[in-house]
Short mmCIF file of C-alpha atoms in Angstrom, two decimals:
data_model
loop_
_atom_site.label_atom_id
_atom_site.label_comp_id
_atom_site.label_asym_id
_atom_site.label_seq_id
_atom_site.Cartn_x
_atom_site.Cartn_y
_atom_site.Cartn_z
CA MET A 18 211.75 -7.44 174.14
CA TYR A 19 215.17 -5.55 173.22
CA LYS A 20 216.49 -8.89 171.42
CA PRO A 21 215.05 -8.47 168.10
CA VAL A 22 216.04 -4.76 168.04
CA PHE A 23 219.53 -5.04 168.98
CA SER A 24 220.16 -8.07 166.08
CA VAL A 25 218.41 -5.90 163.80
CA VAL A 26 220.53 -3.09 164.77
CA LEU A 27 223.60 -5.59 164.40
CA LEU A 28 222.37 -6.86 161.03
CA LEU A 29 221.73 -2.89 159.73
CA LEU A 30 225.70 -2.19 161.19
CA ALA A 31 227.48 -5.54 158.98
CA VAL A 32 229.82 -4.79 156.37
CA TRP A 33 228.47 -6.66 152.78
CA GLN A 34 229.93 -9.77 152.61
CA PRO A 35 230.58 -11.73 149.15
CA SER A 36 229.35 -15.24 149.53
CA PRO A 37 231.55 -18.26 150.93
CA GLY A 38 234.83 -19.23 148.76
CA HIS A 39 235.25 -15.43 147.52
CA ILE A 40 237.03 -12.83 149.06
CA GLN A 41 236.54 -8.75 148.86
CA VAL A 42 239.93 -7.18 148.69
CA PRO A 43 240.23 -3.56 149.04
CA ILE A 44 240.99 -1.73 145.93
CA TRP A 45 243.16 1.04 147.70
CA PRO A 46 246.35 -0.10 149.70
CA GLY A 47 246.33 3.03 151.60
CA LYS A 48 245.14 6.05 152.07
CA VAL A 49 241.63 6.23 150.20
CA PRO A 50 241.87 9.85 147.80
CA ASP A 51 239.66 12.38 148.36
CA ALA A 52 238.05 10.39 151.33
CA LEU A 53 235.62 11.61 153.46
CA PRO A 54 236.78 13.09 156.55
CA HIS A 55 234.26 11.34 158.99
CA PRO A 56 232.69 8.81 156.89
CA GLN A 57 229.44 6.88 158.51
CA PRO A 58 230.25 3.02 159.22
CA GLU A 59 228.94 0.53 156.48
CA ALA A 60 225.91 -1.29 156.69
CA VAL A 61 223.50 -3.43 154.79
CA ARG A 62 219.67 -4.14 154.93
CA PRO A 63 219.03 -7.18 156.49
CA ASP A 64 216.11 -7.99 153.80
CA TRP A 65 217.97 -7.42 150.46
CA ALA A 66 221.97 -6.74 150.04
CA LYS A 67 220.93 -2.84 149.69
CA VAL A 68 224.59 -1.72 150.56
CA THR A 69 225.71 1.75 151.89
CA ASN A 70 228.14 3.97 153.67
CA VAL A 71 231.07 2.48 151.71
CA SER A 72 234.39 4.46 152.44
CA ARG A 73 236.43 1.26 151.80
CA PRO A 74 235.82 0.43 148.24
CA THR A 75 236.74 -3.29 147.19
CA MET A 76 236.55 -5.96 144.46
CA THR A 77 235.57 -9.23 144.67
CA VAL A 78 236.92 -11.82 141.93
CA TYR A 79 234.52 -14.08 140.42
CA ALA A 80 236.46 -17.07 138.17
CA PRO A 81 234.78 -18.58 135.34
CA ARG A 82 232.50 -21.45 134.99
CA GLY A 83 233.65 -24.70 132.77
CA ARG A 84 235.84 -22.90 129.80
CA ASN A 85 237.59 -19.96 130.33
CA THR A 86 237.20 -17.47 127.38
CA GLY A 87 239.93 -14.81 128.43
CA ALA A 88 237.37 -12.21 129.43
CA ALA A 89 236.93 -10.05 132.50
CA VAL A 90 234.23 -7.77 132.88
CA VAL A 91 233.80 -5.17 135.96
CA VAL A 92 230.35 -4.80 137.56
CA PHE A 93 229.02 -1.38 138.81
CA PRO A 94 226.15 -2.43 140.41
CA GLY A 95 223.42 0.93 140.79
CA GLY A 96 221.77 2.87 143.73
CA GLY A 97 221.72 6.53 142.24
CA TYR A 98 225.04 6.79 143.77
CA GLN A 99 223.64 6.73 147.08
CA ILE A 100 223.79 2.75 147.90
CA LEU A 101 224.50 -0.34 146.02
CA ALA A 102 222.25 -3.07 144.71
CA MET A 103 224.79 -5.50 145.57
CA ASP A 104 222.80 -9.08 145.02
CA LEU A 105 220.34 -7.62 141.92
CA GLU A 106 222.97 -5.92 139.83
CA GLY A 107 226.23 -7.21 141.67
CA THR A 108 226.43 -10.92 142.05
CA GLU A 109 223.92 -12.14 140.10
CA ILE A 110 225.29 -10.39 136.78
CA CYS A 111 229.02 -12.17 138.19
CA ASP A 112 226.40 -15.96 138.23
CA TRP A 113 225.46 -15.02 134.64
CA LEU A 114 228.64 -13.83 133.30
CA THR A 115 231.17 -16.57 134.77
CA SER A 116 228.88 -19.49 133.72
CA ARG A 117 229.70 -17.63 130.35
CA GLY A 118 233.31 -18.49 131.28
CA MET A 119 234.23 -14.72 131.88
CA THR A 120 236.40 -13.47 134.87
CA CYS A 121 233.92 -11.01 136.82
CA VAL A 122 235.42 -8.35 139.49
CA LEU A 123 232.49 -7.03 141.27
CA LEU A 124 233.19 -3.37 142.42
CA LYS A 125 231.81 -1.96 145.57
CA TYR A 126 232.60 1.38 144.86
CA ARG A 127 232.16 4.62 147.36
CA VAL A 128 228.91 5.89 148.00
CA PRO A 129 227.03 8.19 148.60
CA ASP A 130 227.65 11.51 146.90
CA SER A 131 230.45 9.74 145.04
CA GLY A 132 229.03 10.55 141.50
CA PRO A 133 226.05 12.90 139.89
CA THR A 134 222.91 11.86 142.55
CA TRP A 135 219.87 13.59 143.70
CA LYS A 136 220.12 14.82 147.05
CA ASP A 137 217.78 17.01 149.26
CA GLY A 138 214.97 17.39 146.28
CA HIS A 139 217.98 18.98 143.67
CA ARG A 140 220.26 17.61 141.70
CA TYR A 141 223.66 17.84 143.15
CA TYR A 142 227.47 17.10 141.53
CA PRO A 143 230.27 16.04 143.78
CA ARG A 144 233.28 18.52 143.16
CA VAL A 145 235.47 14.51 142.35
CA GLN A 146 233.89 12.15 141.41
CA THR A 147 235.48 9.27 143.64
CA ALA A 148 233.30 6.44 141.74
CA LEU A 149 235.22 7.17 139.17
CA GLN A 150 238.28 7.02 140.72
CA ASP A 151 237.33 3.33 141.61
CA ALA A 152 236.63 2.40 138.18
CA GLN A 153 239.48 3.45 137.02
CA ARG A 154 241.70 2.20 139.49
CA THR A 155 240.39 -1.58 139.43
CA LEU A 156 240.56 -1.58 135.97
CA GLY A 157 244.04 -1.04 136.13
CA LEU A 158 244.32 -3.45 139.14
CA VAL A 159 242.44 -6.14 136.57
CA ARG A 160 245.49 -5.86 134.03
CA GLN A 161 248.00 -6.08 136.69
CA HIS A 162 246.79 -9.37 137.63
CA ALA A 163 246.03 -10.53 133.98
CA ALA A 164 248.25 -13.27 133.78
CA GLU A 165 247.77 -14.40 137.35
CA TRP A 166 243.40 -14.50 136.80
CA ARG A 167 244.29 -16.05 133.34
CA VAL A 168 242.27 -13.04 132.04
CA ASP A 169 243.37 -11.36 128.34
CA PRO A 170 244.39 -7.69 128.98
CA HIS A 171 242.81 -6.68 126.01
CA LYS A 172 239.53 -8.14 126.67
CA VAL A 173 238.20 -6.30 130.12
CA GLY A 174 235.27 -4.83 129.47
CA VAL A 175 232.82 -2.83 131.64
CA ILE A 176 229.01 -3.59 132.78
CA GLY A 177 226.82 -1.46 134.80
CA PHE A 178 223.20 -0.77 135.96
CA SER A 179 221.32 2.39 136.37
CA ALA A 180 224.09 4.73 138.28
CA GLY A 181 226.05 2.25 137.49
CA GLY A 182 225.65 3.12 133.79
CA HIS A 183 226.53 6.37 133.89
CA LEU A 184 229.94 5.01 135.90
CA VAL A 185 230.12 2.89 132.66
CA ALA A 186 229.77 5.97 130.58
CA ALA A 187 232.63 8.18 132.55
CA VAL A 188 235.24 5.43 132.78
CA SER A 189 234.77 4.80 129.14
CA THR A 190 235.30 8.92 128.41
CA HIS A 191 238.01 9.67 131.23
CA PHE A 192 241.04 7.28 130.25
CA ALA A 193 243.48 9.22 129.20
CA LYS A 194 244.58 10.40 132.86
CA ARG A 195 243.64 9.27 135.95
CA THR A 196 241.33 11.51 138.09
CA TYR A 197 243.56 10.79 141.09
CA PRO A 198 247.64 10.61 142.13
CA PRO A 199 249.01 7.46 140.61
CA VAL A 200 249.63 5.07 143.70
CA ASP A 201 251.20 2.17 142.53
CA ALA A 202 251.99 0.25 139.33
CA ALA A 203 248.62 -0.80 138.72
CA ASP A 204 247.98 3.01 138.16
CA GLN A 205 250.12 2.77 135.13
CA ARG A 206 247.84 0.65 133.51
CA SER A 207 245.64 1.11 130.97
CA CYS A 208 241.97 1.89 132.90
CA ARG A 209 240.34 2.12 129.51
CA PRO A 210 237.50 -0.29 128.67
CA ASP A 211 237.76 -2.57 125.89
CA PHE A 212 233.83 -2.85 125.21
CA ALA A 213 230.91 -1.30 127.57
CA VAL A 214 227.57 -2.64 128.53
CA ALA A 215 225.19 0.18 130.14
CA ILE A 216 221.81 -1.01 131.50
CA TYR A 217 219.46 1.27 131.99
CA PRO A 218 222.23 4.22 132.61
CA GLY A 219 221.00 7.29 134.49
CA HIS A 220 222.50 10.82 134.79
CA LEU A 221 223.70 11.05 131.16
CA TRP A 222 221.13 13.23 129.35
CA VAL A 223 221.47 17.35 129.60
CA HIS A 224 217.77 17.87 129.96
CA GLU A 225 217.00 15.09 132.50
CA ASP A 226 216.62 17.77 135.51
CA GLU A 227 214.20 20.27 133.76
CA ASP A 228 210.62 20.20 133.39
CA ARG A 229 208.89 17.57 131.55
CA GLU A 230 206.21 19.97 130.53
CA THR A 231 208.69 22.19 128.73
CA ARG A 232 211.98 20.92 128.25
CA SER A 233 213.30 19.34 124.33
CA GLU A 234 212.72 16.11 124.24
CA THR A 235 214.88 16.50 120.63
CA ASP A 236 217.88 17.82 121.74
CA LEU A 237 220.34 14.77 122.98
CA ARG A 238 223.35 16.19 124.04
CA LEU A 239 224.92 14.49 126.63
CA ARG A 240 225.69 16.31 130.46
CA PRO A 241 229.21 18.27 129.84
CA ASP A 242 230.92 15.68 132.15
CA ILE A 243 230.49 12.80 129.73
CA VAL A 244 232.88 13.71 126.47
CA VAL A 245 232.51 10.90 123.98
CA THR A 246 235.65 10.86 121.39
CA PRO A 247 236.18 8.34 118.73
CA ASN A 248 238.52 6.27 121.45
CA THR A 249 235.42 5.33 123.61
CA PRO A 250 235.23 1.71 123.65
CA PRO A 251 232.51 0.04 121.84
CA THR A 252 229.04 -0.18 123.43
CA PHE A 253 225.98 -1.97 124.02
CA LEU A 254 222.81 0.29 125.76
CA LEU A 255 219.59 -1.39 126.72
CA GLN A 256 216.71 0.45 128.11
CA ALA A 257 212.88 0.75 128.53
CA GLU A 258 210.49 2.99 127.13
CA ASP A 259 208.43 2.89 130.08
CA ASP A 260 211.56 3.58 132.57
CA HIS A 261 210.38 6.37 134.68
CA VAL A 262 213.46 6.17 136.84
CA ASP A 263 216.03 7.38 134.00
CA GLY A 264 214.01 8.23 130.86
CA VAL A 265 215.11 6.56 127.84
CA GLU A 266 216.53 9.76 126.69
CA GLN A 267 219.31 8.72 128.69
CA SER A 268 220.77 5.64 126.46
CA LEU A 269 219.28 7.82 123.25
CA ALA A 270 221.84 10.94 124.09
CA TYR A 271 224.63 8.38 124.57
CA TYR A 272 223.77 6.65 121.52
CA THR A 273 223.58 9.70 119.44
CA ALA A 274 226.92 11.08 120.68
CA LEU A 275 228.20 7.36 120.10
CA GLN A 276 227.35 7.66 116.28
CA ALA A 277 228.35 11.10 116.25
CA ALA A 278 231.69 10.18 117.03
CA GLY A 279 232.45 7.28 114.58
CA VAL A 280 232.00 4.66 118.04
CA PRO A 281 230.61 1.17 117.47
CA ALA A 282 227.56 1.03 119.46
CA GLU A 283 224.19 -1.61 119.67
CA MET A 284 221.53 -0.08 121.25
CA HIS A 285 218.02 -2.11 122.25
CA LEU A 286 215.08 -0.11 123.23
CA TYR A 287 212.00 -2.33 124.82
CA ALA A 288 208.61 -0.73 124.99
CA GLN A 289 207.84 -2.32 128.46
CA GLY A 290 210.60 -3.51 131.46
CA GLY A 291 210.47 -0.45 134.10
CA HIS A 292 213.76 0.41 136.09
CA ALA A 293 216.09 -1.79 137.87
CA PHE A 294 214.75 -5.40 136.46
CA GLY A 295 218.29 -6.91 136.70
CA LEU A 296 217.98 -10.70 135.71
CA ARG A 297 215.08 -11.36 137.46
CA PRO A 298 212.28 -13.52 135.72
CA GLY A 299 209.27 -12.00 134.30
CA LYS A 300 206.72 -12.18 131.62
CA LEU A 301 208.15 -8.81 129.30
CA PRO A 302 210.12 -9.56 126.42
CA VAL A 303 213.21 -7.64 128.08
CA VAL A 304 214.13 -10.21 130.06
CA GLY A 305 215.63 -11.89 127.26
CA TRP A 306 218.36 -8.73 127.31
CA PRO A 307 221.24 -11.05 128.49
CA ARG A 308 221.30 -13.31 125.19
CA LEU A 309 221.60 -9.96 123.08
CA VAL A 310 224.47 -9.01 125.19
CA GLU A 311 226.14 -11.97 124.43
CA GLN A 312 225.64 -12.09 120.87
CA TRP A 313 227.33 -9.05 120.72
CA LEU A 314 230.14 -10.19 122.77
CA HIS A 315 230.44 -12.55 120.16
CA THR A 316 230.28 -10.09 116.96
CA ILE A 317 232.56 -7.82 118.58
CA GLY A 318 234.86 -10.42 119.13
CA ILE A 319 235.01 -10.59 122.83
CA LEU A 320 233.67 -14.10 122.78
CA PRO A 321 234.60 -16.74 120.69
CA PRO A 322 232.05 -18.19 117.82
CA PRO A 323 229.41 -20.06 119.62
CA ALA A 324 229.56 -23.74 119.20
CA GLY A 325 228.73 -24.82 115.69
CA GLN A 326 229.54 -21.85 113.79
#
């Protein structure tokens, strides 16, 4: 009678692993900066790739299939800075991007409490956003290995979902200086994304935690930790208006700031779609969003013109 319980415990304590043929590599060669003193062991649910308690962040490289365009994308799964949705907003995204000739780097960044999050019924802001440290470090590593991975170091971008969308905005506005002491030569490389894609982002709008009945819906300022400048990279935003987890004001606030700074930006809003739809099939028009991203990447010169053009 104890065997099933024991099996479930083993599965819950397992560390997330990529599919055969792929290897995840620690992004920090030694001590992790601002590490928790007594972290809980990493765990992944047996029924879906919900990863918790990541204290040793890793990256997994997925090579492009077919023609290599030279572009690379670092992928930030969502999960409220509490968990990571490593399949829905991670490996499935890499399958799509690599099929379009792009190198994908899936970042398993630190959680929980590694960025703005909801904790014990209240908004929680960590003293140090360690997920941002992991993102900065990974972008430097991609450029350090650009020749080896056949990547154009001037075509390295990011894509993120939900909390990962906030991480997209964070690394797009925090690249002038590392938020940790430099470790090696990788930290001498630029950590500025060349392009950024934020899908149903969260934790951006200054009023998101206020009472819905009294907060100002027309004040579209960003939270003070996100400061857009003219050097913020070209950005693609997409969200559904019936997103009741991260309201559409998140994208609207970021788009407004991008426009004010003169940053090229494209935003698509859908009437229906909810939250966390990823690439899963459905009947709503929002499921066509990947084609919009691909078209945008062609438009800004990251991907070559489609065949026949």
